[in-house]
Amino acid sequence: MCIYEDQIGKFDWRQTYVGRIKFSQFDTVSTAKKLIVATEENVLAALHLKTGQIVWRHVFESASSGNIQLLHVSDKVVTVTGSNPYLVRGWDSSTGVLIWEWSLTLQDNDHAEFSEWWVQHGLLVHMLPIFNSHIEVTMYNLMSGQNRGATSKLPAPWVNEGCVLTPPYYTCVSGNMGEQRLLTVDVTSNAVQIINKPLFDYISLDVFDGNMRPLDANSALPGFIIDEKKVLLIKNNDFEQLNIDIVGASVSATIIEGPSEQILLQAWDDKTMGFSLIAHSVSTGKEVPEIKCSDRDHRIPDPELAAVMCTKTAREQHACRILINGADDAIHFVQQAGRVLWTREESLANVVAVEFVDLPVSETDAAIESEFDQKEGSIWAAFTRRLQSQFQQLQTLLHGLQHADRAVASSNTNDLVRDYFNLHKVIVLVTEVGKIIGMDNLSGEVLWRRYEPSLSTASLAVFTRRTARHPPLDAYLTIVGTHEETGNGLIISLNPISGELVGERSLQLDGRLLQCAMLHRADEEKLHGLVVLYEDETIQVFPVSSAPLVEDMYMYVAEPETAYVRGYALRYDGKEARAQAIWSLRLGGAGPGSPGHRIVHAAARARLERTHSPGRALADRSVLYKYNNPNLVLFLTEGPDPVHKEVVRAVAVDVASGAVAAAGSHRRARAAPHHQAVHADHCLAYLYRSEKHRRFEIASMELYEGKERWLPAGAAFSSFASERAPAVERQAYIVPAAVTAAAVTVTERSLTDRHVLLALSTGAVVEVPWAFLDPRRPLAPTAEQREEGLLPYAPELPLPADAVLNYNRTLHRVRALHTHPAGIESTSLVLATGLDLFYTRVAPSKTFDLLKDDFDYHLISIVLVALVVASYGTKHFASRKMLKMAWK
Amino acid sequence: MKHLQAFVLSLLLQFAACIDYDGWMNIKIQHSINCGGEKYCARGTISLQSLRAGTPIIEQMQFNEQHINELNELAAVNGFYTIRSLVTTADTKESEFLSSVKAKTFLDNGLSDVINAWVLPNGAVIAVSFQVNNSSQTRLPRNVGSVNKITSNFYLRQVEPAAVPDTASYIQKLEREREAREKGELKDNRSFLAKYWMYIVPIAIFVMLSGATNPETPAQPAR
């Protein structure tokens, strides 16, 4: 299970992320310059300026108590986190060590969410606008939290929701339509001075829709953009209009303190010109020639200037470092001329779906395969083909020998071909913002990325409709989601190896979807059709030519809130494919005095799983046959109960026929927060929180047919021809940790042992053999049970430290674990997603089909050679001795 | 339509104790063949006086020629014979459940099916499913043309409380082991050989070795 120190990083990698940037500032004080960022994921981190790697990172609570309200970087990093009560903390910028901390509770809890914070002259300013009434301003000592005087109230009946803060000024547009006035107050000054000007001094009369936004990226001068056209600055108790035009509506603008003058910087994404950047001098209005770029090939959707720093080089040139935050959550660190120094793909902190895709075989292998495919032709044709392909192989071999060193270098980086054990794959990750990323599983390198702003990822399915096993046809992957605006279905089909759109490309459907599935039979082009079920119970098949292949297809639709589940049979009636509702269940079970349950999770078997063992051998040489129903789905429901407070129910349903195979209810329990149920073969396991004992427990079930088979050996299981209910073995175990995600290992033929992977809140991913979860573990094993290999029952699940997959690499907030079989039976590939990504491979029954990677090839060849030499040597000496003996 | 009572099976009495609640239950069974325009029409009823006792009274109609013909038509296209159950209990409103069996298997089995109703401890029903046996098994003789009796086996199944971590008995077991250890050595009921094999085997080997070398020594001075 555990690895040696020299194996670290050999077949695993970890990538750490921080999430979408909320606040960012340059740390210019400490010797090693850094970027300090605070994110939507409640992470405070320092990024290295040269590489973009994380120098230090703090992950706060994911609940609202961890929300970061303010980031202020001076000689120390100051943050305000939480939402009433607030925590004000100071961090050392070079190490990230917490220096001081004090807490603050606001009396007025109702308005606390409108709080604004900033730091001014070493004081923490808290401003609370009460709309249409007044502004409350309180100042605290930054280090100690001592209140400098009481809260001051500024009467301001003109305050409304549309006001903007450009510290220390608070600006509003107030008044009736047509005679609006622009009002600003410096909320920190002792003498209240309100600047009150008619709005239409600054913009034309007829068009104002109340659009006003402050300048981005900690602007050097307090200012705001009004009506997406003009920049107004607040200077010397008056508004000052900049005579520089704003380029467009979605421009991000800021004023920076340049080395000699103040510069207005604008960044936007031009439809034709790509990412563009322009700068003007604030005082003269002239363009700054060095800071300019427009890059056709570089596209950043809705770029936002997050942080800018400019210095002057020796040759009196501007040297700027600009941090750009895109709508796709990627952050780019660019130079003044637009050269990208580094990019961080922060959308990967929110992965919603993962699919492992096989790589195509190399060209030579494909040639060999095609040789065997051609069945027709005479013996001579086959013979010449064989000679040709052998010649080709010889050529490539010679070629490979000639350029041996060069070939090694290139194959490591960009040769996307299948390796001998099929361990090399492409991982397709779909992220919450709608970014689809292809990743090399061995290196963790991003191969391609595609941003689909219209893809809403609340419910999502990914299907590999054609693997790369059919050259010359390319692999084909389809993502089914919903459209961001209309809520209708959205299908995105792409080649997972290259990331290019293929087939249906990006297709918006005409209706809302209930369910989607992939046909189990492929068409002539080896493409599996995609079936979608609309809300009006009609179905559509992609491509249309696959409709006749719809046969013996079953789908189920579960409504999470009502726990109403219904099943459909799909068939092709000669003209079109139709869906017929054939069963329905009410798992919510709204009874007297108790409202219904809601479905928390539905766990089906892994699509790739094939079971090859029909039963389990017992000690008396008889076989306990498994109930091997491929259509079984485990539904976990949760709901209140009048007697037992909360109840979690687990119901195993055959989703083809709608028959319930097993059910159980846990009293005084809550479902685990994430999807934590695993289902493989005849084994089911799920996690829940026992409220009575305040701990996590894992319940396991195994379904058996009994000691006799229901069906003759080799017969296929049919959901519609079995009336018998399986025997259910159950057991529950205490998990001495908080679990955030669970998965089960998958191997090519399911012959290897099964291990359950549990991600813990401590940041570890633990591998637990199924033998520990086996519901047949007896309390006092008899000799027979011991012979069978059953462990004696112990109520607590052991989580030994050497079972931690990610050794000392802590993984924060693991949300899901994904497993996929490799080409060799012993190995299963594992990817943990969450705030961090972690990839490794596990061998549940040890690598029985693989030589150890420290296998000593030299030693064994030396021994072999030595043996041969020794045997010939002894033969020689023996003959000499014989000769001598003969002479005697 | 005459009604005929079907087989009555009341299994699961042993689980009756775990039900928190008792009351009556009534299931109206409707199907979708020979309904004359309607989508569903009555096939029969199942009523239970007490969920705890679980003894059902099943009344179902007989199929006539028309029913069989329609079933045969469905079977020809490998279609489904769909049944709708309307469940009413003492405290809940009527709730609807759908279930289907393959028409062909249903016919092959001589119109016999198995009905499973799953009941929660609070008396609510979560599923009523109809299933048909594998046709390779016992096939009842079908009398064509005359009475076609539906044979239904009804099972009332409870959603039982699931297993909980069994700490009490584990602690008892540890306790017992500790006591046994304190009382003195654990009673060893292994056989003599099993107990002392590690001493016997070396002695045996030693004896064998010495026995094997001894006879050769006197044979030496032959020449």
Short mmCIF file of N, CA and C in Angstrom, two decimals, chain A residues 552 554 564 569 571 580-592 594 641-644 649-651 656-667 686 688 695 697-699 710-712 719-726 730-734 778-781 792-795, chain B residues 18-21 32 40 74 77-83 89 91-92 94-102 105 113-114 116 118 120-137 153 155 157-171 173 176:
data_model
loop_
_atom_site.label_atom_id
_atom_site.label_comp_id
_atom_site.label_asym_id
_atom_site.label_seq_id
_atom_site.Cartn_x
_atom_site.Cartn_y
_atom_site.Cartn_z
N ASP A 552 -33.95 -2.61 -25.96
CA ASP A 552 -33.66 -3.04 -24.60
C ASP A 552 -32.92 -1.95 -23.83
N TYR A 554 -33.12 1.00 -20.98
CA TYR A 554 -33.93 1.42 -19.85
C TYR A 554 -33.27 2.64 -19.22
N TYR A 564 -39.18 10.89 -5.93
CA TYR A 564 -40.04 10.13 -6.82
C TYR A 564 -39.17 9.61 -7.96
N ALA A 569 -38.85 2.44 -20.49
CA ALA A 569 -38.30 1.48 -21.45
C ALA A 569 -38.25 2.18 -22.79
N ARG A 571 -37.65 1.94 -26.90
CA ARG A 571 -37.59 1.01 -28.02
C ARG A 571 -37.85 1.75 -29.33
N GLN A 580 -41.43 4.64 -22.89
CA GLN A 580 -42.67 4.25 -22.23
C GLN A 580 -42.38 4.16 -20.74
N ALA A 581 -43.20 4.85 -19.96
CA ALA A 581 -43.00 4.78 -18.50
C ALA A 581 -43.45 3.40 -18.04
N ILE A 582 -42.56 2.67 -17.36
CA ILE A 582 -42.95 1.33 -16.97
C ILE A 582 -42.97 1.11 -15.46
N TRP A 583 -42.31 1.93 -14.72
CA TRP A 583 -42.43 1.74 -13.26
C TRP A 583 -42.24 3.06 -12.54
N SER A 584 -42.72 3.12 -11.34
CA SER A 584 -42.50 4.32 -10.52
C SER A 584 -42.46 3.92 -9.06
N LEU A 585 -41.64 4.63 -8.30
CA LEU A 585 -41.48 4.38 -6.88
C LEU A 585 -41.57 5.71 -6.15
N ARG A 586 -42.00 5.65 -4.91
CA ARG A 586 -42.00 6.86 -4.08
C ARG A 586 -41.11 6.60 -2.89
N LEU A 587 -39.81 6.83 -3.09
CA LEU A 587 -38.86 6.52 -2.03
C LEU A 587 -38.96 7.50 -0.87
N GLY A 588 -39.62 8.65 -1.12
CA GLY A 588 -39.78 9.63 -0.05
C GLY A 588 -40.65 9.10 1.07
N GLY A 589 -41.66 8.34 0.70
CA GLY A 589 -42.53 7.70 1.68
C GLY A 589 -43.14 8.66 2.67
N ALA A 590 -43.80 9.71 2.17
CA ALA A 590 -44.44 10.65 3.08
C ALA A 590 -45.55 9.93 3.82
N GLY A 591 -45.37 9.76 5.11
CA GLY A 591 -46.35 9.03 5.91
C GLY A 591 -47.06 9.95 6.87
N PRO A 592 -47.83 9.40 7.77
CA PRO A 592 -48.53 10.24 8.75
C PRO A 592 -47.52 10.94 9.65
N SER A 594 -44.96 12.65 9.02
CA SER A 594 -43.57 12.84 8.61
C SER A 594 -43.53 13.24 7.15
N ASP A 641 -37.91 12.58 10.83
CA ASP A 641 -38.79 11.51 11.28
C ASP A 641 -39.36 11.93 12.64
N PRO A 642 -40.64 11.72 12.88
CA PRO A 642 -41.21 12.18 14.15
C PRO A 642 -40.65 11.43 15.37
N VAL A 643 -40.25 10.19 15.19
CA VAL A 643 -39.80 9.40 16.34
C VAL A 643 -38.28 9.46 16.47
N HIS A 644 -37.59 9.32 15.36
CA HIS A 644 -36.14 9.17 15.43
C HIS A 644 -35.39 10.40 14.91
N ARG A 649 -32.16 6.50 4.71
CA ARG A 649 -32.58 5.21 4.19
C ARG A 649 -31.74 4.86 2.97
N ALA A 650 -31.43 3.59 2.85
CA ALA A 650 -30.72 3.10 1.67
C ALA A 650 -31.62 2.08 0.99
N VAL A 651 -31.91 2.31 -0.27
CA VAL A 651 -32.78 1.41 -1.01
C VAL A 651 -32.05 1.00 -2.28
N ALA A 656 -34.04 -1.34 -14.06
CA ALA A 656 -34.68 -1.76 -15.30
C ALA A 656 -36.12 -2.16 -15.02
N SER A 657 -36.35 -2.93 -13.97
CA SER A 657 -37.69 -3.40 -13.70
C SER A 657 -38.38 -2.63 -12.57
N GLY A 658 -37.63 -1.87 -11.80
CA GLY A 658 -38.23 -1.11 -10.71
C GLY A 658 -38.43 -1.92 -9.45
N ALA A 659 -37.86 -3.11 -9.39
CA ALA A 659 -38.01 -3.94 -8.20
C ALA A 659 -37.01 -3.52 -7.13
N VAL A 660 -37.44 -3.54 -5.89
CA VAL A 660 -36.54 -3.20 -4.80
C VAL A 660 -35.82 -4.47 -4.36
N ALA A 661 -34.50 -4.44 -4.31
CA ALA A 661 -33.75 -5.63 -3.94
C ALA A 661 -33.45 -5.66 -2.45
N ALA A 662 -33.18 -4.52 -1.87
CA ALA A 662 -32.87 -4.49 -0.44
C ALA A 662 -33.12 -3.08 0.06
N ALA A 663 -33.41 -2.96 1.34
CA ALA A 663 -33.63 -1.64 1.91
C ALA A 663 -33.28 -1.67 3.38
N GLY A 664 -32.87 -0.54 3.89
CA GLY A 664 -32.57 -0.45 5.31
C GLY A 664 -32.65 1.00 5.73
N SER A 665 -32.97 1.24 6.99
CA SER A 665 -33.04 2.63 7.44
C SER A 665 -32.17 2.81 8.68
N HIS A 666 -31.52 3.94 8.74
CA HIS A 666 -30.67 4.28 9.87
C HIS A 666 -31.36 5.36 10.67
N ARG A 667 -31.62 5.09 11.93
CA ARG A 667 -32.30 6.08 12.76
C ARG A 667 -31.29 7.07 13.32
N TYR A 686 -22.00 2.71 2.03
CA TYR A 686 -22.33 4.14 2.06
C TYR A 686 -22.02 4.69 3.43
N TYR A 688 -22.66 7.63 6.44
CA TYR A 688 -23.65 8.53 7.02
C TYR A 688 -23.11 9.00 8.35
N ARG A 695 -20.71 10.69 15.04
CA ARG A 695 -19.53 10.15 14.36
C ARG A 695 -19.95 9.67 12.98
N GLU A 697 -20.18 6.78 10.21
CA GLU A 697 -20.24 5.33 10.15
C GLU A 697 -20.35 4.91 8.70
N ILE A 698 -19.84 3.75 8.41
CA ILE A 698 -19.97 3.23 7.05
C ILE A 698 -20.76 1.93 7.14
N ALA A 699 -21.79 1.83 6.33
CA ALA A 699 -22.60 0.61 6.31
C ALA A 699 -22.28 -0.13 5.02
N TRP A 710 -29.28 -19.25 -9.43
CA TRP A 710 -30.64 -19.07 -9.92
C TRP A 710 -30.70 -19.40 -11.40
N LEU A 711 -29.63 -19.06 -12.07
CA LEU A 711 -29.58 -19.25 -13.52
C LEU A 711 -28.46 -20.23 -13.82
N PRO A 712 -28.57 -20.97 -14.92
CA PRO A 712 -27.45 -21.85 -15.28
C PRO A 712 -26.19 -21.05 -15.55
N SER A 719 -33.41 -8.68 -15.64
CA SER A 719 -34.19 -8.08 -14.57
C SER A 719 -35.65 -8.47 -14.66
N PHE A 720 -36.09 -8.85 -15.87
CA PHE A 720 -37.51 -9.12 -16.06
C PHE A 720 -37.84 -10.58 -15.91
N ALA A 721 -36.87 -11.41 -15.60
CA ALA A 721 -37.17 -12.82 -15.42
C ALA A 721 -36.61 -13.30 -14.10
N SER A 722 -36.75 -12.48 -13.07
CA SER A 722 -36.33 -12.97 -11.77
C SER A 722 -37.25 -12.36 -10.74
N GLU A 723 -37.90 -13.22 -10.01
CA GLU A 723 -38.84 -12.74 -9.01
C GLU A 723 -38.24 -12.86 -7.63
N ARG A 724 -37.07 -13.50 -7.54
CA ARG A 724 -36.55 -13.79 -6.22
C ARG A 724 -35.74 -12.63 -5.68
N ALA A 725 -35.87 -12.45 -4.41
CA ALA A 725 -35.11 -11.38 -3.76
C ALA A 725 -33.80 -11.96 -3.25
N PRO A 726 -32.72 -11.21 -3.39
CA PRO A 726 -31.44 -11.74 -2.92
C PRO A 726 -31.34 -11.72 -1.39
N ARG A 730 -25.55 -7.55 6.01
CA ARG A 730 -25.32 -6.14 6.36
C ARG A 730 -24.37 -6.04 7.54
N GLN A 731 -23.68 -4.95 7.57
CA GLN A 731 -22.87 -4.65 8.74
C GLN A 731 -22.57 -3.16 8.71
N ALA A 732 -22.22 -2.62 9.84
CA ALA A 732 -21.85 -1.21 9.91
C ALA A 732 -20.58 -1.08 10.75
N TYR A 733 -19.78 -0.12 10.38
CA TYR A 733 -18.51 0.10 11.08
C TYR A 733 -18.35 1.57 11.41
N ILE A 734 -17.61 1.83 12.46
CA ILE A 734 -17.33 3.21 12.84
C ILE A 734 -16.12 3.68 12.05
N PRO A 778 -17.36 -12.26 11.16
CA PRO A 778 -18.03 -12.78 12.35
C PRO A 778 -17.38 -12.28 13.63
N LEU A 779 -18.16 -12.21 14.69
CA LEU A 779 -17.64 -11.72 15.97
C LEU A 779 -16.62 -12.72 16.52
N ALA A 780 -16.99 -13.99 16.52
CA ALA A 780 -16.05 -15.01 16.97
C ALA A 780 -15.93 -16.03 15.84
N PRO A 781 -14.91 -15.91 15.02
CA PRO A 781 -14.85 -16.77 13.84
C PRO A 781 -14.63 -18.23 14.20
N PRO A 792 -11.98 -11.37 12.03
CA PRO A 792 -12.91 -11.23 13.15
C PRO A 792 -13.48 -9.83 13.21
N TYR A 793 -14.71 -9.71 13.66
CA TYR A 793 -15.38 -8.41 13.65
C TYR A 793 -14.76 -7.45 14.66
N ALA A 794 -14.54 -6.24 14.23
CA ALA A 794 -14.16 -5.17 15.14
C ALA A 794 -14.99 -3.96 14.72
N PRO A 795 -15.65 -3.30 15.65
CA PRO A 795 -16.59 -2.24 15.24
C PRO A 795 -15.92 -1.04 14.60
N CYS B 18 -40.83 -4.94 14.14
CA CYS B 18 -40.07 -3.71 13.97
C CYS B 18 -40.90 -2.59 13.37
N ILE B 19 -42.14 -2.83 13.11
CA ILE B 19 -42.96 -1.77 12.54
C ILE B 19 -43.52 -0.91 13.68
N ASP B 20 -43.34 0.40 13.53
CA ASP B 20 -43.73 1.31 14.61
C ASP B 20 -45.24 1.48 14.65
N TYR B 21 -45.83 1.15 13.57
CA TYR B 21 -47.16 1.66 13.31
C TYR B 21 -47.97 0.52 12.74
N SER B 32 -53.56 -2.35 -18.08
CA SER B 32 -53.82 -1.55 -19.27
C SER B 32 -54.24 -2.40 -20.45
N TYR B 40 -56.38 2.78 -18.01
CA TYR B 40 -56.25 1.70 -17.03
C TYR B 40 -57.63 1.26 -16.58
N LEU B 74 -49.14 -8.01 -27.32
CA LEU B 74 -48.01 -7.35 -26.66
C LEU B 74 -46.78 -8.25 -26.69
N VAL B 77 -44.61 -8.23 -29.86
CA VAL B 77 -43.63 -7.15 -30.05
C VAL B 77 -42.71 -7.02 -28.84
N ASN B 78 -42.71 -8.06 -28.00
CA ASN B 78 -41.88 -8.05 -26.78
C ASN B 78 -42.21 -6.84 -25.91
N GLY B 79 -43.51 -6.58 -25.80
CA GLY B 79 -43.94 -5.39 -25.08
C GLY B 79 -44.17 -5.65 -23.61
N PHE B 80 -44.57 -4.59 -22.93
CA PHE B 80 -44.76 -4.66 -21.48
C PHE B 80 -46.23 -4.67 -21.12
N TYR B 81 -46.55 -5.46 -20.13
CA TYR B 81 -47.88 -5.47 -19.55
C TYR B 81 -47.77 -4.61 -18.29
N THR B 82 -48.39 -3.44 -18.34
CA THR B 82 -48.18 -2.45 -17.29
C THR B 82 -49.31 -2.48 -16.27
N ILE B 83 -48.92 -2.43 -15.02
CA ILE B 83 -49.90 -2.49 -13.93
C ILE B 83 -49.77 -1.24 -13.10
N THR B 89 -53.72 3.84 2.62
CA THR B 89 -53.58 3.31 3.97
C THR B 89 -54.41 4.16 4.91
N ASP B 91 -53.73 6.35 6.98
CA ASP B 91 -53.39 7.76 7.16
C ASP B 91 -52.96 8.48 5.91
N THR B 92 -52.73 7.76 4.84
CA THR B 92 -52.21 8.47 3.67
C THR B 92 -53.25 8.48 2.56
N GLU B 94 -54.32 8.41 -1.46
CA GLU B 94 -54.04 7.41 -2.48
C GLU B 94 -52.75 7.76 -3.21
N SER B 95 -51.83 6.82 -3.27
CA SER B 95 -50.61 7.09 -4.03
C SER B 95 -50.46 6.03 -5.12
N GLU B 96 -49.89 6.49 -6.22
CA GLU B 96 -49.89 5.66 -7.42
C GLU B 96 -48.51 5.06 -7.65
N PHE B 97 -48.47 3.80 -8.03
CA PHE B 97 -47.22 3.14 -8.37
C PHE B 97 -47.40 2.43 -9.69
N LEU B 98 -46.39 2.49 -10.51
CA LEU B 98 -46.42 1.77 -11.78
C LEU B 98 -45.46 0.60 -11.69
N SER B 99 -45.79 -0.46 -12.40
CA SER B 99 -44.86 -1.57 -12.50
C SER B 99 -45.20 -2.32 -13.78
N SER B 100 -44.20 -2.98 -14.34
CA SER B 100 -44.44 -3.68 -15.60
C SER B 100 -43.76 -5.02 -15.60
N VAL B 101 -44.34 -5.93 -16.33
CA VAL B 101 -43.67 -7.20 -16.59
C VAL B 101 -43.71 -7.43 -18.10
N LYS B 102 -42.82 -8.26 -18.57
CA LYS B 102 -42.85 -8.57 -20.00
C LYS B 102 -44.07 -9.45 -20.26
N THR B 105 -43.27 -13.25 -20.86
CA THR B 105 -42.93 -14.06 -19.68
C THR B 105 -44.16 -14.29 -18.82
N ASP B 113 -47.77 -14.14 -11.06
CA ASP B 113 -46.78 -13.12 -10.76
C ASP B 113 -46.57 -12.99 -9.26
N VAL B 114 -45.55 -12.22 -8.92
CA VAL B 114 -45.19 -12.00 -7.52
C VAL B 114 -45.31 -10.51 -7.25
N ASN B 116 -44.53 -7.49 -4.64
CA ASN B 116 -43.80 -7.08 -3.45
C ASN B 116 -44.22 -5.66 -3.10
N TRP B 118 -43.29 -2.71 -0.43
CA TRP B 118 -42.31 -2.32 0.60
C TRP B 118 -42.91 -1.24 1.47
N LEU B 120 -42.60 1.25 4.92
CA LEU B 120 -41.69 1.89 5.88
C LEU B 120 -42.20 1.65 7.30
N PRO B 121 -41.34 1.85 8.29
CA PRO B 121 -41.82 1.69 9.67
C PRO B 121 -42.99 2.61 10.00
N ASN B 122 -43.12 3.76 9.32
CA ASN B 122 -44.23 4.65 9.62
C ASN B 122 -45.49 4.30 8.84
N GLY B 123 -45.46 3.19 8.14
CA GLY B 123 -46.67 2.73 7.46
C GLY B 123 -46.79 3.20 6.03
N ALA B 124 -45.90 4.07 5.57
CA ALA B 124 -45.98 4.55 4.19
C ALA B 124 -45.39 3.49 3.25
N VAL B 125 -45.96 3.45 2.07
CA VAL B 125 -45.50 2.47 1.08
C VAL B 125 -44.54 3.17 0.14
N ILE B 126 -43.41 2.54 -0.14
CA ILE B 126 -42.48 3.17 -1.09
C ILE B 126 -42.49 2.47 -2.44
N ALA B 127 -42.89 1.22 -2.49
CA ALA B 127 -42.85 0.53 -3.77
C ALA B 127 -43.87 -0.60 -3.80
N VAL B 128 -44.50 -0.75 -4.94
CA VAL B 128 -45.31 -1.95 -5.20
C VAL B 128 -44.82 -2.45 -6.54
N SER B 129 -44.14 -3.58 -6.54
CA SER B 129 -43.58 -4.04 -7.81
C SER B 129 -44.07 -5.44 -8.14
N PHE B 130 -44.32 -5.62 -9.41
CA PHE B 130 -44.78 -6.92 -9.92
C PHE B 130 -43.61 -7.55 -10.64
N GLN B 131 -43.42 -8.83 -10.36
CA GLN B 131 -42.33 -9.52 -11.03
C GLN B 131 -42.82 -10.87 -11.50
N VAL B 132 -42.18 -11.36 -12.54
CA VAL B 132 -42.57 -12.65 -13.09
C VAL B 132 -41.38 -13.56 -13.00
N ASN B 133 -41.68 -14.79 -12.68
CA ASN B 133 -40.63 -15.76 -12.51
C ASN B 133 -39.94 -16.07 -13.83
N ASN B 134 -38.75 -16.62 -13.70
CA ASN B 134 -38.03 -17.11 -14.88
C ASN B 134 -38.84 -18.22 -15.53
N SER B 135 -39.06 -18.11 -16.82
CA SER B 135 -40.00 -19.02 -17.48
C SER B 135 -39.48 -20.45 -17.54
N SER B 136 -38.20 -20.65 -17.31
CA SER B 136 -37.68 -22.00 -17.38
C SER B 136 -38.16 -22.83 -16.19
N GLN B 137 -38.64 -22.16 -15.19
CA GLN B 137 -39.10 -22.89 -14.01
C GLN B 137 -40.56 -23.32 -14.16
N ASN B 153 -48.71 -14.03 -5.87
CA ASN B 153 -48.16 -14.20 -4.53
C ASN B 153 -47.83 -12.82 -4.00
N TYR B 155 -46.23 -10.39 -1.14
CA TYR B 155 -45.31 -10.31 -0.01
C TYR B 155 -45.29 -8.89 0.50
N ARG B 157 -43.19 -6.40 2.54
CA ARG B 157 -41.81 -6.36 3.02
C ARG B 157 -41.55 -5.06 3.74
N GLN B 158 -40.90 -5.19 4.85
CA GLN B 158 -40.64 -4.02 5.70
C GLN B 158 -39.25 -3.49 5.42
N VAL B 159 -39.11 -2.19 5.46
CA VAL B 159 -37.78 -1.58 5.44
C VAL B 159 -37.25 -1.68 6.86
N GLU B 160 -36.31 -2.58 7.04
CA GLU B 160 -35.84 -2.86 8.40
C GLU B 160 -34.82 -1.81 8.84
N PRO B 161 -34.66 -1.67 10.14
CA PRO B 161 -33.55 -0.83 10.61
C PRO B 161 -32.24 -1.50 10.20
N ALA B 162 -31.34 -0.71 9.67
CA ALA B 162 -30.09 -1.28 9.19
C ALA B 162 -29.17 -1.60 10.37
N ALA B 163 -28.12 -2.31 10.06
CA ALA B 163 -27.18 -2.71 11.10
C ALA B 163 -26.49 -1.48 11.68
N VAL B 164 -26.12 -1.56 12.94
CA VAL B 164 -25.34 -0.49 13.56
C VAL B 164 -24.03 -1.12 14.04
N PRO B 165 -22.99 -0.31 14.19
CA PRO B 165 -21.73 -0.87 14.70
C PRO B 165 -21.97 -1.54 16.05
N ASP B 166 -21.57 -2.79 16.14
CA ASP B 166 -21.93 -3.60 17.30
C ASP B 166 -20.81 -3.51 18.32
N THR B 167 -20.76 -2.40 19.04
CA THR B 167 -19.68 -2.21 20.01
C THR B 167 -19.89 -3.05 21.25
N ALA B 168 -21.16 -3.20 21.67
CA ALA B 168 -21.44 -3.86 22.95
C ALA B 168 -20.91 -5.29 22.96
N SER B 169 -21.27 -6.05 21.93
CA SER B 169 -20.86 -7.45 21.95
C SER B 169 -19.36 -7.59 21.73
N TYR B 170 -18.78 -6.62 21.03
CA TYR B 170 -17.33 -6.67 20.84
C TYR B 170 -16.62 -6.45 22.16
N ILE B 171 -17.13 -5.49 22.94
CA ILE B 171 -16.52 -5.22 24.24
C ILE B 171 -16.71 -6.44 25.14
N LYS B 173 -16.89 -9.46 24.21
CA LYS B 173 -15.96 -10.49 23.76
C LYS B 173 -14.56 -10.23 24.32
N ARG B 176 -14.56 -11.05 27.97
CA ARG B 176 -14.50 -12.51 28.19
C ARG B 176 -13.07 -13.01 28.01
#
